[in-house]
Tab-separated table of C-alpha atoms in Angstrom:
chain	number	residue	atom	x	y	z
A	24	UNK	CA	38.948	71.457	-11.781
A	25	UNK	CA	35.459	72.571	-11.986
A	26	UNK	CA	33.569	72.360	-8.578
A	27	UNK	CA	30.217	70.591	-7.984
A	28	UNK	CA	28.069	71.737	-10.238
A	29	UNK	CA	24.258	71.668	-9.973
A	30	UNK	CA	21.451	72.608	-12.206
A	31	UNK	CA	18.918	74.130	-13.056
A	32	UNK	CA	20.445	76.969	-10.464
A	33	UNK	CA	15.814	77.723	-10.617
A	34	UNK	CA	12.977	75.625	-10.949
A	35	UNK	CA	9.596	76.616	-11.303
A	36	UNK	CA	6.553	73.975	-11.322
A	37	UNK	CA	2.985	73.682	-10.887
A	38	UNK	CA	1.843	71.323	-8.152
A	39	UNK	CA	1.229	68.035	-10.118
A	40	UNK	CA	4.333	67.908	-12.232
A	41	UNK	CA	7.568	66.375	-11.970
A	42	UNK	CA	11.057	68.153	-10.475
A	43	UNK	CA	14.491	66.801	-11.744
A	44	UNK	CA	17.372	67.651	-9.835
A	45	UNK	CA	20.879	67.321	-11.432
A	46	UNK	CA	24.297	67.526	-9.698
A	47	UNK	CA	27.856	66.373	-11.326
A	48	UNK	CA	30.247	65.578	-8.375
A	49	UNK	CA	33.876	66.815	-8.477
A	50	UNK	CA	36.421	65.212	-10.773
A	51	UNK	CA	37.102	62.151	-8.733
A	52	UNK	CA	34.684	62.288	-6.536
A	53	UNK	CA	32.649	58.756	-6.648
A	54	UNK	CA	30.368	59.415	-3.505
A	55	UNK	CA	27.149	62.262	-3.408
A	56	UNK	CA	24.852	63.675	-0.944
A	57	UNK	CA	21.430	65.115	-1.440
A	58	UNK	CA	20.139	67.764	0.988
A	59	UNK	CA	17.193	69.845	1.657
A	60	UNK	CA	17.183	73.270	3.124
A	61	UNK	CA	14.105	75.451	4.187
A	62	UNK	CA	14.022	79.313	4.684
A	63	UNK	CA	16.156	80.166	8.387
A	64	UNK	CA	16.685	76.153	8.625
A	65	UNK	CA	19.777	73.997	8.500
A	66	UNK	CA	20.243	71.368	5.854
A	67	UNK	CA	18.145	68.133	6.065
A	68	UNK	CA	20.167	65.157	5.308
A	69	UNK	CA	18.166	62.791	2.402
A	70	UNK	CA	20.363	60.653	0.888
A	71	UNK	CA	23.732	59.380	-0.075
A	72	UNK	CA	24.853	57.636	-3.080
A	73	UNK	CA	27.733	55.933	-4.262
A	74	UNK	CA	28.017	55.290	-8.123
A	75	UNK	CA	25.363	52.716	-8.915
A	76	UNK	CA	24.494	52.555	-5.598
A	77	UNK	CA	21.939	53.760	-2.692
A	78	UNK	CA	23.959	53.961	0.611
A	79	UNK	CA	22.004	55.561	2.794
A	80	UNK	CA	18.192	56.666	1.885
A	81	UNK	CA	16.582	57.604	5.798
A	82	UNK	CA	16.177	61.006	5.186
A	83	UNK	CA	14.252	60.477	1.864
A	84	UNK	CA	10.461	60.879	1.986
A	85	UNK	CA	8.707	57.352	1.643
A	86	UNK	CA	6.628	58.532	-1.861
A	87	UNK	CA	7.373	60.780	-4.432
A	88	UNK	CA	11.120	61.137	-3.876
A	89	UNK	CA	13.819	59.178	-5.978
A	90	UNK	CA	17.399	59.483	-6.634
A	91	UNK	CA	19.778	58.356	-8.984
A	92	UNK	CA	23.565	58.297	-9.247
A	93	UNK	CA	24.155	56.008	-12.515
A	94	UNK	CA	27.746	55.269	-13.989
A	95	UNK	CA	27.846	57.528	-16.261
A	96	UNK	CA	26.382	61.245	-15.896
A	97	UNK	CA	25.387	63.148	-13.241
A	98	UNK	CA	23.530	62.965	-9.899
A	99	UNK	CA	19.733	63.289	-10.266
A	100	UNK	CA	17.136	63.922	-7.457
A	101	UNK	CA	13.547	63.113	-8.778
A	102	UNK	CA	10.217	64.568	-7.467
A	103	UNK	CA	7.103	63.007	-8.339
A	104	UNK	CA	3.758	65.105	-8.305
A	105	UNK	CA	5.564	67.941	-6.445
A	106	UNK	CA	3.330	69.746	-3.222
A	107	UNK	CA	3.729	73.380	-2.618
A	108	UNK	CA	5.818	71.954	0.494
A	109	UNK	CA	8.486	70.381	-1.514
A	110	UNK	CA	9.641	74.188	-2.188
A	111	UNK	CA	12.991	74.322	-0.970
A	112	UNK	CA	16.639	74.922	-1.584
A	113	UNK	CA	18.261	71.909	-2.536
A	114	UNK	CA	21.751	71.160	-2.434
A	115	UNK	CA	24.026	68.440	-3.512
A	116	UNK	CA	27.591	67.550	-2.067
A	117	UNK	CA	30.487	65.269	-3.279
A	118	UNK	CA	33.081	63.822	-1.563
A	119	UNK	CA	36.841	61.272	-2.416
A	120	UNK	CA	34.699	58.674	-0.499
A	121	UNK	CA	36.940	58.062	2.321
A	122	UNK	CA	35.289	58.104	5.765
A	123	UNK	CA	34.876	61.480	7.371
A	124	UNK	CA	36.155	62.847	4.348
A	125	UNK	CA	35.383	66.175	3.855
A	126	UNK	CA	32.072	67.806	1.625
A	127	UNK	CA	32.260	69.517	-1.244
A	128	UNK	CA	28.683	71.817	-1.972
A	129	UNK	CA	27.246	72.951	-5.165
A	130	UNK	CA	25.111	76.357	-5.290
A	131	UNK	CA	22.024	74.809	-4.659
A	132	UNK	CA	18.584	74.470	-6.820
A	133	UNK	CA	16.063	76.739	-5.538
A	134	UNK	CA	12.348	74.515	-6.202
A	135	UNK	CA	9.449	76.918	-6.020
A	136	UNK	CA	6.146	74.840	-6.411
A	137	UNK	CA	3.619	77.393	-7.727
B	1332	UNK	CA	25.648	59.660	11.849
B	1333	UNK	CA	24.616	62.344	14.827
B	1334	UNK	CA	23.699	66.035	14.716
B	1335	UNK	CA	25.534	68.283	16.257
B	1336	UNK	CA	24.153	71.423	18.046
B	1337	UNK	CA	25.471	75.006	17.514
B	1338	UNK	CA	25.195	77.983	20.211
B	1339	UNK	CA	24.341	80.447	19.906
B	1340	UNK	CA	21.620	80.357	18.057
B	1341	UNK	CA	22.489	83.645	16.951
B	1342	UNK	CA	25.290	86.128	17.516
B	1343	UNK	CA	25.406	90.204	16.238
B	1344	UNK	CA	29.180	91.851	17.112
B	1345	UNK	CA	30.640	94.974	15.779
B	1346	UNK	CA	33.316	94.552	13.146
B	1347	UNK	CA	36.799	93.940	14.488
B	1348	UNK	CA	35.229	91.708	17.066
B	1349	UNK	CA	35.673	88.070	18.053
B	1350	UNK	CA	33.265	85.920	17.387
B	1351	UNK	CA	33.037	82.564	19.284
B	1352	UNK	CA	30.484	79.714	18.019
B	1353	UNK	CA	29.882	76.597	20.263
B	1354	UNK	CA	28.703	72.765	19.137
B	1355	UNK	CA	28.029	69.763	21.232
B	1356	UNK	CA	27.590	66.431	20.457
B	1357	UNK	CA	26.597	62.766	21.741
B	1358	UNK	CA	28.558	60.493	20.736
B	1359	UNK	CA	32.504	59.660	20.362
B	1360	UNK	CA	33.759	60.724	16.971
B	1361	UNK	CA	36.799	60.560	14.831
B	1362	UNK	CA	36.616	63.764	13.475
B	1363	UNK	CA	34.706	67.323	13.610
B	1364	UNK	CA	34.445	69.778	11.085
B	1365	UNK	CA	32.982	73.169	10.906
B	1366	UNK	CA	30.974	74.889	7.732
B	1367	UNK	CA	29.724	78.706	6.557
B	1368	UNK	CA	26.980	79.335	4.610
B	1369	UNK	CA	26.442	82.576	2.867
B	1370	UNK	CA	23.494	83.389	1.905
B	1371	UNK	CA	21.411	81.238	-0.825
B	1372	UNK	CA	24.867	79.124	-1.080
B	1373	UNK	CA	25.942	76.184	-0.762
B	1374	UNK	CA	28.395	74.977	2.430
B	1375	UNK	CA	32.482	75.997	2.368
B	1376	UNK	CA	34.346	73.436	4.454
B	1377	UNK	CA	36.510	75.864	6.980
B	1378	UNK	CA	38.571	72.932	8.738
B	1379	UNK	CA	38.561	69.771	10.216
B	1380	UNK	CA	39.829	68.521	13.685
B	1381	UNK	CA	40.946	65.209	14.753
B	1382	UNK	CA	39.880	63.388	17.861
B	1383	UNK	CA	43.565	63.615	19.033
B	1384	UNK	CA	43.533	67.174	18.309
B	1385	UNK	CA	42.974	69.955	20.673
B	1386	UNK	CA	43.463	72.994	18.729
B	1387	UNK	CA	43.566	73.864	15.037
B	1388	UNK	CA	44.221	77.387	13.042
B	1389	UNK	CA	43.494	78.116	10.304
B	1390	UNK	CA	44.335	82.393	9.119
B	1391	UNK	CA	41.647	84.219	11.669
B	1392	UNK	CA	40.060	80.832	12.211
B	1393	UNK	CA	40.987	78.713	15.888
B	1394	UNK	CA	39.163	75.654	16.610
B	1395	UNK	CA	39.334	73.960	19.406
B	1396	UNK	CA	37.882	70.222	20.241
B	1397	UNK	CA	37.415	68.630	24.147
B	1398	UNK	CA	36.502	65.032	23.353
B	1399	UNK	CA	35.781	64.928	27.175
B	1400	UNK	CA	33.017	67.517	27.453
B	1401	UNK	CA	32.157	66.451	23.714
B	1402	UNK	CA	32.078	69.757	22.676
B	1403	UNK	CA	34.084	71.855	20.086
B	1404	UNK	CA	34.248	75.671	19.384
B	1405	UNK	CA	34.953	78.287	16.758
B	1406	UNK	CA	36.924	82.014	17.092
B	1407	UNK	CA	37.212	84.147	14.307
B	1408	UNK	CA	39.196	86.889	15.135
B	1409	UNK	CA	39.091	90.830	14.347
B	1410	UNK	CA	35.640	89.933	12.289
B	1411	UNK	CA	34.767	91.621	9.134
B	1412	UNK	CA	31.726	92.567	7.260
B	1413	UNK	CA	32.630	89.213	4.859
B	1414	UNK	CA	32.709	86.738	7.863
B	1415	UNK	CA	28.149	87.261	8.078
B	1416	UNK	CA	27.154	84.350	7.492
B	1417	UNK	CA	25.995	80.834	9.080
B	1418	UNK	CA	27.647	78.773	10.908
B	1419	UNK	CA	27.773	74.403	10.941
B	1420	UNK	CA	29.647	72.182	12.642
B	1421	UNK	CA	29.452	68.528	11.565
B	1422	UNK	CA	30.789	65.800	13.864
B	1423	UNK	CA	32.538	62.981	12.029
B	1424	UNK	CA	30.231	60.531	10.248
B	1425	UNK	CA	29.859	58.449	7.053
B	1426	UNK	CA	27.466	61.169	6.231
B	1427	UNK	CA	27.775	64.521	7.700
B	1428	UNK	CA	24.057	66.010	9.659
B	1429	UNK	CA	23.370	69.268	9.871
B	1430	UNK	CA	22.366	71.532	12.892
B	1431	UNK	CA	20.360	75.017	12.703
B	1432	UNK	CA	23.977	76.881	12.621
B	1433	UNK	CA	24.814	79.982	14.455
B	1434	UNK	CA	23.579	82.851	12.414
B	1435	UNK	CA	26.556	85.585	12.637
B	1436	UNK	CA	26.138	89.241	12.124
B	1437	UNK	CA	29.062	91.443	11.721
B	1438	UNK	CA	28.097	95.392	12.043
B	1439	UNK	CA	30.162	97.917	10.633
C-alpha cells in the first residue's frame, strides 16, 4: 500500500506562470489536506477537501490559489501567476475521514519562484 | 480547529539523553497527537492520546496528557543521533493546525 504520494518532488517557475500541485491520497483515504511550510516555520494549514468537495478553504489565499480534489485522480493545488513569495514547501496529507483521525504526509513539493 | 503551542522552542542534549517537549492548548479536545519532521519531509504521526487518557508509550516514546492544565508532553528516552528532528503536537480537530515545533538536537 503505497503511501501519499506527491509530485513533482521540484518545481521551478518564473514569476508570472502557473504552479500545479499534485497529491494521490492513500488507498482508502477519501479526505486531503493542503499545507504550506516556509524555511524554520511550522506548517500553515490551507485547505481540506473531501472528494468532490471543499470542506474547509480559511487558510487559502483569497486570489491566485485553487484546489481541486475531483472523483477520479489525484489531489491538485493550483497557483495562478505565482510571486517569488509563494516559494515554499508544500505538503499534502490524507486521512480514513473519521474525526480526529490521524494524518498521513507525502514528501512535500519544494516551489522555488525564480 | 486550534493551534497548539510547543516548548521549547528549541532543545540541544547529548545523545543518550532525555528529551522532554511541552504543548498547550485552549480549548477542550477529544484527542492530541504528536508529529516529527525530519528534515525537507513530510510529518510521521508518533501517537495519539485520548482525552480519558493520561499516559501513553509507545518504544522510547511516553506521552502524557492533563486535560486540566490543558497541556500534554513528550519524553523520548536514551536519545539518539536519529531522534534530530522537529517536533508537533496537534490537538484534536476536524483538521489538524500546526505550531512552530520544538526543534531537537541530539549531539553525539
Amino acid at each position: 500500500n503505497a503511501g501519499v504520494m506527491q509530485n513533482p518532488r521540484h518545481l521551478v517557475r518564473r514569476r508570472g506562470q502557473e504552479a500545479r500541485l499534485r497529491c494521490s491520497p492513500m488507498k482508502g483515504h477519501s479526505h486531503v489536506y493542503w499545507y504550506r511550510q516556509l524555511p524554520e516555520e511550522g506548517l500553515k494549514f490551507m485547505v481540506y477537501l473531501q472528494k468532490e468537495n471543499i470542506i474547509d478553504e480559511s487558510g487559502m489565499p483569497k486570489e491566485r490559489f485553487s484546489a481541486e480534489f475531483p472523483k477520479e485522480g489525484p489531489s491538485i493545488l493550483r497557483i495562478q501567476q505565482v510571486v517569488r513569495g509563494d516559494s515554499a514547501a508544500y505538503f499534502c496529507a490524507s486521512s480514513e475521514g473519521v474525526t480526529n483521525e490521524k494524518l498521513f504526509f507525502g514528501s512535500g513539493t519544494q516551489l522555488s519562484v525564480l | 480547529s486550534q493551534q497548539g503551542e510547543e516548548d521549547p522552542q528549541a532543545l540541544s542534549i547529548q545523545e543518550g539523553e532525555n528529551a522532554t517537549m511541552n504543548c498547550s492548548y485552549k480549548t477542550s479536545i477529544n484527542n492530541l497527537q504528536w508529529y516529527r519532521q525530519n528534515s525537507g519531509r513530510g510529518l510521521v504521526h508518533l501517537i495519539l492520546i485520548r482525552s480519558n487518557e493520561r499516559e501513553k508509550h509507545s518504544g522510547r516514546l511516553r506521552v502524557t496528557l492533563d486535560t486540566s492544565k490543558k497541556s500534554s508532553s513528550l519524553l523520548i528516552t536514551a536519545s539518539r543521533a536519529a531522534d534530530t528532528a522537529s517536533y508537533f503536537c496537534a490537538p484534536g480537530a476536524q483538521k489538524l493546525v500546526f505550531g512552530q515545533g520544538t526543534r531537537l538536537t541530539i549531539n553525539p
